mmCIF file of C-alpha atoms in Angstrom:
data_model
loop_
_atom_site.group_PDB
_atom_site.id
_atom_site.type_symbol
_atom_site.label_atom_id
_atom_site.label_comp_id
_atom_site.label_asym_id
_atom_site.label_seq_id
_atom_site.Cartn_x
_atom_site.Cartn_y
_atom_site.Cartn_z
ATOM 1 C CA UNK A 2 25.863 -101.467 -13.119
ATOM 2 C CA UNK A 3 22.483 -103.183 -13.272
ATOM 3 C CA UNK A 4 20.187 -103.366 -16.280
ATOM 4 C CA UNK A 5 16.698 -101.886 -16.022
ATOM 5 C CA UNK A 6 15.361 -102.308 -19.572
ATOM 6 C CA UNK A 7 16.625 -105.808 -20.468
ATOM 7 C CA UNK A 8 17.222 -109.153 -18.754
ATOM 8 C CA UNK A 9 20.799 -110.433 -18.799
ATOM 9 C CA UNK A 10 21.670 -114.078 -18.093
ATOM 10 C CA UNK A 11 25.353 -114.977 -18.195
ATOM 11 C CA UNK A 12 26.508 -117.986 -20.229
ATOM 12 C CA UNK A 13 29.921 -118.165 -18.601
ATOM 13 C CA UNK A 14 32.025 -116.248 -16.102
ATOM 14 C CA UNK A 15 34.046 -114.280 -18.658
ATOM 15 C CA UNK A 16 32.056 -114.228 -21.887
ATOM 16 C CA UNK A 17 28.568 -114.319 -23.293
ATOM 17 C CA UNK A 18 25.079 -113.381 -22.148
ATOM 18 C CA UNK A 19 21.535 -114.168 -23.202
ATOM 19 C CA UNK A 20 19.419 -111.028 -23.454
ATOM 20 C CA UNK A 21 15.724 -111.241 -22.649
ATOM 21 C CA UNK A 22 12.757 -108.913 -22.543
ATOM 22 C CA UNK A 23 13.411 -107.606 -26.063
ATOM 23 C CA UNK A 24 11.437 -108.084 -29.285
ATOM 24 C CA UNK A 25 13.853 -107.147 -32.053
ATOM 25 C CA UNK A 26 11.199 -106.843 -34.743
ATOM 26 C CA UNK A 27 9.947 -103.701 -33.022
ATOM 27 C CA UNK A 28 11.850 -100.383 -33.085
ATOM 28 C CA UNK A 29 13.878 -100.166 -29.884
ATOM 29 C CA UNK A 30 13.664 -97.191 -27.563
ATOM 30 C CA UNK A 31 16.981 -95.398 -27.149
ATOM 31 C CA UNK A 32 17.125 -96.399 -23.482
ATOM 32 C CA UNK A 33 16.707 -100.071 -24.379
ATOM 33 C CA UNK A 34 19.307 -99.936 -27.129
ATOM 34 C CA UNK A 35 21.746 -98.149 -24.805
ATOM 35 C CA UNK A 36 21.581 -101.105 -22.391
ATOM 36 C CA UNK A 37 22.017 -103.596 -25.244
ATOM 37 C CA UNK A 38 25.065 -101.681 -26.437
ATOM 38 C CA UNK A 39 26.489 -101.645 -22.904
ATOM 39 C CA UNK A 40 25.961 -105.399 -22.562
ATOM 40 C CA UNK A 41 27.698 -105.893 -25.912
ATOM 41 C CA UNK A 42 30.796 -104.148 -24.583
ATOM 42 C CA UNK A 43 30.660 -105.964 -21.271
ATOM 43 C CA UNK A 44 30.076 -109.540 -22.445
ATOM 44 C CA UNK A 45 31.558 -109.651 -25.963
ATOM 45 C CA UNK A 46 28.798 -111.814 -27.429
ATOM 46 C CA UNK A 47 25.041 -111.573 -26.879
ATOM 47 C CA UNK A 48 22.249 -114.000 -27.730
ATOM 48 C CA UNK A 49 18.567 -113.276 -28.297
ATOM 49 C CA UNK A 50 16.103 -116.185 -28.351
ATOM 50 C CA UNK A 51 12.784 -116.677 -30.152
ATOM 51 C CA UNK A 52 13.007 -113.725 -32.532
ATOM 52 C CA UNK A 53 10.799 -113.670 -35.634
ATOM 53 C CA UNK A 54 12.565 -111.316 -38.011
ATOM 54 C CA UNK A 55 12.149 -110.386 -41.635
ATOM 55 C CA UNK A 56 15.353 -109.506 -43.506
ATOM 56 C CA UNK A 57 14.364 -105.837 -43.223
ATOM 57 C CA UNK A 58 14.008 -106.089 -39.437
ATOM 58 C CA UNK A 59 17.323 -107.943 -39.173
ATOM 59 C CA UNK A 60 19.006 -105.157 -41.142
ATOM 60 C CA UNK A 61 17.307 -102.439 -39.108
ATOM 61 C CA UNK A 62 18.649 -103.857 -35.837
ATOM 62 C CA UNK A 63 22.160 -104.234 -37.275
ATOM 63 C CA UNK A 64 22.143 -100.662 -38.529
ATOM 64 C CA UNK A 65 21.575 -99.374 -34.990
ATOM 65 C CA UNK A 66 25.218 -100.388 -34.373
ATOM 66 C CA UNK A 67 26.670 -98.894 -37.553
ATOM 67 C CA UNK A 68 26.810 -99.117 -41.350
ATOM 68 C CA UNK A 69 26.770 -102.556 -42.951
ATOM 69 C CA UNK A 70 30.016 -104.091 -44.200
ATOM 70 C CA UNK A 71 29.100 -106.231 -47.222
ATOM 71 C CA UNK A 72 31.019 -109.503 -47.271
ATOM 72 C CA UNK A 73 32.837 -110.090 -50.565
ATOM 73 C CA UNK A 74 32.994 -113.874 -50.521
ATOM 74 C CA UNK A 75 29.783 -115.419 -49.158
ATOM 75 C CA UNK A 76 26.708 -116.177 -51.208
ATOM 76 C CA UNK A 77 24.008 -113.653 -50.327
ATOM 77 C CA UNK A 78 20.324 -113.867 -49.558
ATOM 78 C CA UNK A 79 18.291 -113.304 -52.770
ATOM 79 C CA UNK A 80 17.315 -109.612 -53.051
ATOM 80 C CA UNK A 81 19.360 -108.754 -49.926
ATOM 81 C CA UNK A 82 23.020 -108.252 -50.889
ATOM 82 C CA UNK A 83 23.885 -106.964 -47.403
ATOM 83 C CA UNK A 84 22.926 -110.319 -45.828
ATOM 84 C CA UNK A 85 25.266 -113.287 -46.297
ATOM 85 C CA UNK A 86 24.134 -116.898 -46.212
ATOM 86 C CA UNK A 87 25.834 -119.332 -43.849
ATOM 87 C CA UNK A 88 24.424 -122.516 -45.315
ATOM 88 C CA UNK A 89 25.013 -126.248 -45.197
ATOM 89 C CA UNK A 90 22.653 -128.657 -46.958
ATOM 90 C CA UNK A 91 22.194 -132.306 -45.898
ATOM 91 C CA UNK A 92 24.314 -133.649 -48.758
ATOM 92 C CA UNK A 93 27.216 -131.270 -48.107
ATOM 93 C CA UNK A 94 30.225 -132.204 -45.984
ATOM 94 C CA UNK A 95 31.944 -128.920 -45.159
ATOM 95 C CA UNK A 96 30.532 -126.007 -43.195
ATOM 96 C CA UNK A 97 31.453 -122.330 -43.090
ATOM 97 C CA UNK A 98 33.517 -121.133 -40.141
ATOM 98 C CA UNK A 99 34.888 -124.507 -38.991
ATOM 99 C CA UNK A 100 38.010 -123.184 -37.269
ATOM 100 C CA UNK A 101 38.844 -120.483 -34.724
ATOM 101 C CA UNK A 102 38.858 -117.023 -36.326
ATOM 102 C CA UNK A 103 37.547 -113.492 -36.093
ATOM 103 C CA UNK A 104 35.722 -111.962 -39.052
ATOM 104 C CA UNK A 105 37.388 -109.420 -41.334
ATOM 105 C CA UNK A 106 40.697 -109.039 -39.473
ATOM 106 C CA UNK A 107 42.243 -108.855 -42.965
ATOM 107 C CA UNK A 108 40.588 -105.470 -43.571
ATOM 108 C CA UNK A 109 42.421 -102.223 -42.874
ATOM 109 C CA UNK A 110 39.478 -101.262 -40.669
ATOM 110 C CA UNK A 111 38.127 -104.542 -39.255
ATOM 111 C CA UNK A 112 34.455 -105.143 -38.644
ATOM 112 C CA UNK A 113 32.873 -104.030 -35.377
ATOM 113 C CA UNK A 114 30.805 -107.173 -35.121
ATOM 114 C CA UNK A 115 28.787 -109.864 -36.839
ATOM 115 C CA UNK A 116 25.089 -110.581 -36.358
ATOM 116 C CA UNK A 117 23.944 -114.136 -37.148
ATOM 117 C CA UNK A 118 20.278 -115.144 -37.273
ATOM 118 C CA UNK A 119 19.085 -118.767 -37.386
ATOM 119 C CA UNK A 120 16.567 -119.598 -40.127
ATOM 120 C CA UNK A 121 16.942 -123.401 -40.014
ATOM 121 C CA UNK A 122 18.912 -125.534 -37.551
ATOM 122 C CA UNK A 123 19.721 -129.248 -37.259
ATOM 123 C CA UNK A 124 17.956 -131.429 -34.710
ATOM 124 C CA UNK A 125 21.251 -131.796 -32.849
ATOM 125 C CA UNK A 126 24.697 -130.234 -33.240
ATOM 126 C CA UNK A 127 25.711 -127.082 -35.060
ATOM 127 C CA UNK A 128 26.696 -125.150 -31.925
ATOM 128 C CA UNK A 129 29.087 -122.189 -32.084
ATOM 129 C CA UNK A 130 31.994 -121.698 -29.679
ATOM 130 C CA UNK A 131 33.249 -118.262 -28.655
ATOM 131 C CA UNK A 132 36.472 -117.212 -26.919
ATOM 132 C CA UNK A 133 37.291 -113.981 -25.076
ATOM 133 C CA UNK A 134 40.432 -112.182 -26.182
ATOM 134 C CA UNK A 135 40.157 -109.919 -23.142
ATOM 135 C CA UNK A 136 40.490 -112.959 -20.905
ATOM 136 C CA UNK A 137 43.268 -114.401 -23.060
ATOM 137 C CA UNK A 138 45.294 -111.194 -22.775
ATOM 138 C CA UNK A 139 44.649 -110.692 -19.065
ATOM 139 C CA UNK A 140 45.948 -114.193 -18.272
ATOM 140 C CA UNK A 141 49.314 -113.714 -20.006
ATOM 141 C CA UNK A 142 52.420 -113.176 -17.900
ATOM 142 C CA UNK A 143 53.771 -109.647 -17.523
ATOM 143 C CA UNK A 144 56.844 -110.700 -19.486
ATOM 144 C CA UNK A 145 54.881 -111.960 -22.475
ATOM 145 C CA UNK A 146 52.605 -108.913 -22.376
ATOM 146 C CA UNK A 147 55.712 -106.720 -22.616
ATOM 147 C CA UNK A 148 57.024 -108.771 -25.558
ATOM 148 C CA UNK A 149 53.739 -108.542 -27.463
ATOM 149 C CA UNK A 150 53.215 -104.833 -26.812
ATOM 150 C CA UNK A 151 55.426 -103.669 -29.672
ATOM 151 C CA UNK A 152 54.474 -106.393 -32.173
ATOM 152 C CA UNK A 153 52.159 -106.082 -35.141
ATOM 153 C CA UNK A 154 50.424 -108.957 -36.880
ATOM 154 C CA UNK A 155 50.069 -109.426 -40.635
ATOM 155 C CA UNK A 156 46.581 -110.566 -41.689
ATOM 156 C CA UNK A 157 45.322 -111.565 -45.129
ATOM 157 C CA UNK A 158 42.256 -112.877 -46.956
ATOM 158 C CA UNK A 159 44.269 -114.390 -49.806
ATOM 159 C CA UNK A 160 45.113 -117.823 -48.362
ATOM 160 C CA UNK A 161 41.508 -118.425 -47.258
ATOM 161 C CA UNK A 162 39.301 -116.887 -49.947
ATOM 162 C CA UNK A 163 41.752 -116.445 -52.855
ATOM 163 C CA UNK A 164 42.673 -118.754 -55.711
ATOM 164 C CA UNK A 165 45.280 -120.562 -53.613
ATOM 165 C CA UNK A 166 42.600 -121.690 -51.183
ATOM 166 C CA UNK A 167 40.144 -122.852 -53.836
ATOM 167 C CA UNK A 168 41.529 -126.408 -53.984
ATOM 168 C CA UNK A 169 40.934 -126.788 -50.232
ATOM 169 C CA UNK A 170 37.344 -125.565 -50.305
ATOM 170 C CA UNK A 171 35.765 -128.804 -51.496
ATOM 171 C CA UNK A 172 31.986 -128.510 -51.562
ATOM 172 C CA UNK A 173 32.131 -124.972 -50.154
ATOM 173 C CA UNK A 174 32.485 -123.890 -53.795
ATOM 174 C CA UNK A 175 29.271 -122.042 -54.614
ATOM 175 C CA UNK A 176 28.757 -121.002 -51.001
ATOM 176 C CA UNK A 177 32.169 -119.283 -50.922
ATOM 177 C CA UNK A 178 33.269 -117.505 -54.114
ATOM 178 C CA UNK A 179 34.783 -114.438 -55.783
ATOM 179 C CA UNK A 180 38.430 -115.502 -55.298
ATOM 180 C CA UNK A 181 39.550 -112.606 -57.492
ATOM 181 C CA UNK A 182 38.355 -110.212 -54.767
ATOM 182 C CA UNK A 183 40.631 -111.743 -52.108
ATOM 183 C CA UNK A 184 43.276 -109.014 -52.212
ATOM 184 C CA UNK A 185 43.070 -107.754 -48.631
ATOM 185 C CA UNK A 186 46.215 -107.470 -46.500
ATOM 186 C CA UNK A 187 46.357 -105.588 -43.200
ATOM 187 C CA UNK A 188 48.744 -105.031 -40.319
ATOM 188 C CA UNK A 189 47.297 -104.556 -36.833
ATOM 189 C CA UNK A 190 48.747 -104.386 -33.310
ATOM 190 C CA UNK A 191 48.980 -107.803 -31.666
ATOM 191 C CA UNK A 192 47.542 -106.193 -28.543
ATOM 192 C CA UNK A 193 44.833 -103.617 -29.169
ATOM 193 C CA UNK A 194 43.082 -101.182 -26.892
ATOM 194 C CA UNK A 195 39.416 -101.686 -27.675
ATOM 195 C CA UNK A 196 38.051 -98.511 -29.300
ATOM 196 C CA UNK A 197 34.899 -98.492 -27.137
ATOM 197 C CA UNK A 198 35.679 -100.232 -23.847
ATOM 198 C CA UNK A 199 39.347 -99.216 -23.579
ATOM 199 C CA UNK A 200 40.262 -102.742 -22.475
ATOM 200 C CA UNK A 201 43.316 -104.502 -23.870
ATOM 201 C CA UNK A 202 42.679 -107.570 -26.031
ATOM 202 C CA UNK A 203 44.781 -110.059 -27.957
ATOM 203 C CA UNK A 204 44.303 -109.432 -31.678
ATOM 204 C CA UNK A 205 45.658 -112.341 -33.693
ATOM 205 C CA UNK A 206 43.653 -115.348 -34.899
ATOM 206 C CA UNK A 207 44.354 -118.725 -36.509
ATOM 207 C CA UNK A 208 42.164 -118.026 -39.533
ATOM 208 C CA UNK A 209 43.714 -114.886 -40.974
ATOM 209 C CA UNK A 210 46.956 -114.010 -39.141
ATOM 210 C CA UNK A 211 50.040 -115.027 -41.132
ATOM 211 C CA UNK A 212 53.035 -113.775 -39.138
ATOM 212 C CA UNK A 213 54.425 -110.934 -37.069
ATOM 213 C CA UNK A 214 55.519 -107.877 -39.020
ATOM 214 C CA UNK A 215 59.270 -108.068 -39.638
ATOM 215 C CA UNK A 216 59.412 -111.766 -38.683
ATOM 216 C CA UNK A 217 59.516 -114.776 -40.993
ATOM 217 C CA UNK A 218 56.758 -117.379 -40.976
ATOM 218 C CA UNK A 219 59.087 -119.868 -39.272
ATOM 219 C CA UNK A 220 60.050 -117.358 -36.587
ATOM 220 C CA UNK A 221 56.420 -116.381 -35.995
ATOM 221 C CA UNK A 222 54.879 -119.834 -35.885
ATOM 222 C CA UNK A 223 55.930 -121.004 -32.377
ATOM 223 C CA UNK A 224 54.719 -117.871 -30.615
ATOM 224 C CA UNK A 225 51.510 -117.669 -32.647
ATOM 225 C CA UNK A 226 50.761 -121.324 -31.955
ATOM 226 C CA UNK A 227 51.310 -120.725 -28.239
ATOM 227 C CA UNK A 228 48.905 -117.774 -28.301
ATOM 228 C CA UNK A 229 46.293 -119.761 -30.237
ATOM 229 C CA UNK A 230 46.460 -122.631 -27.754
ATOM 230 C CA UNK A 231 46.383 -120.269 -24.794
ATOM 231 C CA UNK A 232 43.428 -118.226 -26.118
ATOM 232 C CA UNK A 233 41.129 -121.244 -26.376
ATOM 233 C CA UNK A 234 41.541 -122.463 -22.801
ATOM 234 C CA UNK A 235 38.091 -123.725 -21.741
ATOM 235 C CA UNK A 236 37.668 -121.081 -19.049
ATOM 236 C CA UNK A 237 37.922 -118.343 -21.708
ATOM 237 C CA UNK A 238 35.100 -119.794 -23.840
ATOM 238 C CA UNK A 239 31.368 -120.279 -24.015
ATOM 239 C CA UNK A 240 29.177 -122.452 -26.233
ATOM 240 C CA UNK A 241 25.887 -121.463 -27.831
ATOM 241 C CA UNK A 242 23.200 -123.946 -28.885
ATOM 242 C CA UNK A 243 21.126 -122.554 -31.727
ATOM 243 C CA UNK A 244 17.367 -122.772 -32.073
ATOM 244 C CA UNK A 245 15.334 -121.422 -34.961
ATOM 245 C CA UNK A 246 14.836 -117.709 -34.304
ATOM 246 C CA UNK A 247 18.028 -117.309 -32.264
ATOM 247 C CA UNK A 248 20.209 -114.291 -32.998
ATOM 248 C CA UNK A 249 23.831 -113.818 -31.926
ATOM 249 C CA UNK A 250 25.866 -110.630 -32.037
ATOM 250 C CA UNK A 251 29.586 -110.837 -31.325
ATOM 251 C CA UNK A 252 32.368 -108.280 -31.093
ATOM 252 C CA UNK A 253 35.058 -109.036 -33.681
ATOM 253 C CA UNK A 254 37.577 -106.876 -31.773
ATOM 254 C CA UNK A 255 37.420 -108.936 -28.567
ATOM 255 C CA UNK A 256 36.260 -112.460 -29.480
ATOM 256 C CA UNK A 257 36.958 -115.439 -31.704
ATOM 257 C CA UNK A 258 34.363 -117.992 -32.825
ATOM 258 C CA UNK A 259 34.251 -121.546 -34.199
ATOM 259 C CA UNK A 260 31.262 -123.184 -35.949
ATOM 260 C CA UNK A 261 31.125 -126.902 -35.134
ATOM 261 C CA UNK A 262 30.539 -129.283 -38.051
ATOM 262 C CA UNK A 263 28.813 -132.144 -36.223
ATOM 263 C CA UNK A 264 25.439 -132.341 -37.970
ATOM 264 C CA UNK A 265 26.080 -134.256 -41.202
ATOM 265 C CA UNK A 266 22.913 -135.068 -43.112
ATOM 266 C CA UNK A 267 21.069 -132.101 -41.591
ATOM 267 C CA UNK A 268 20.298 -128.631 -42.940
ATOM 268 C CA UNK A 269 21.538 -125.467 -41.258
ATOM 269 C CA UNK A 270 20.849 -121.975 -42.619
ATOM 270 C CA UNK A 271 21.774 -118.730 -40.887
ATOM 271 C CA UNK A 272 21.797 -115.144 -42.155
ATOM 272 C CA UNK A 273 24.833 -113.024 -41.305
ATOM 273 C CA UNK A 274 25.202 -109.247 -41.328
ATOM 274 C CA UNK A 275 28.605 -107.699 -40.683
ATOM 275 C CA UNK A 276 28.835 -104.229 -39.123
ATOM 276 C CA UNK A 277 31.561 -101.736 -40.009
ATOM 277 C CA UNK A 278 34.112 -100.869 -37.347
ATOM 278 C CA UNK A 279 36.720 -98.201 -36.624
ATOM 279 C CA UNK A 280 40.559 -98.190 -36.765
ATOM 280 C CA UNK A 281 42.425 -100.290 -34.201
ATOM 281 C CA UNK A 282 45.251 -98.939 -32.030
#
């Protein structure tokens, strides 16, 4: 189906599209938003360039997709507790999101998506990679699909955001906090049927998946590592280069992402809003 209200430019064959012809600071007509929502389902991650948004306008666009899911662990924008800061200052070494993951898979009802808006970007570097879990699932053999069909994955926030992960955080301390709130454990199907598109997607990730339900860590590790390697094949990915005023919206049910840490000595500040989702099956 073609798009009449927006411009859509693909970033790769299987994932990602830049959306043009839209000024997100203005209230969107229902017909325009309907096409944006359709593109979100079709491409998994969308990018909008050259947007000049206040925090209120950023929130208003996010709320068109659903209620806001307040992150427990990130520092927040002053006076805007629903907006998390993704910040790295020139003197800091570590960045947030430097590893393949999907947001909030440790929640009983994972987030629908995340919306990231660039306030300040480095002169070079700081790109974000995305991977399609639709493509990763589709490319599996019939035999492995059958094996995964009955499996469930155990996800947790504890090892990343809890006290046990504090020693590994380094200079992320202050940007990542509240370890006492890292009590989330969830079990989800390894293969989900997306609640909106109906497509099957692989739903494990290196950041928050611990093991298969009923399996030990040692038993789970070889198959999980195979899936992680498989899911990041280059043909399943796209890469986004940020500019100030860029906004990305990705589907946490069908994508992973990875924030590259290749801009030492530069400042990078983005504002993230997470959108509540629905149960996975």
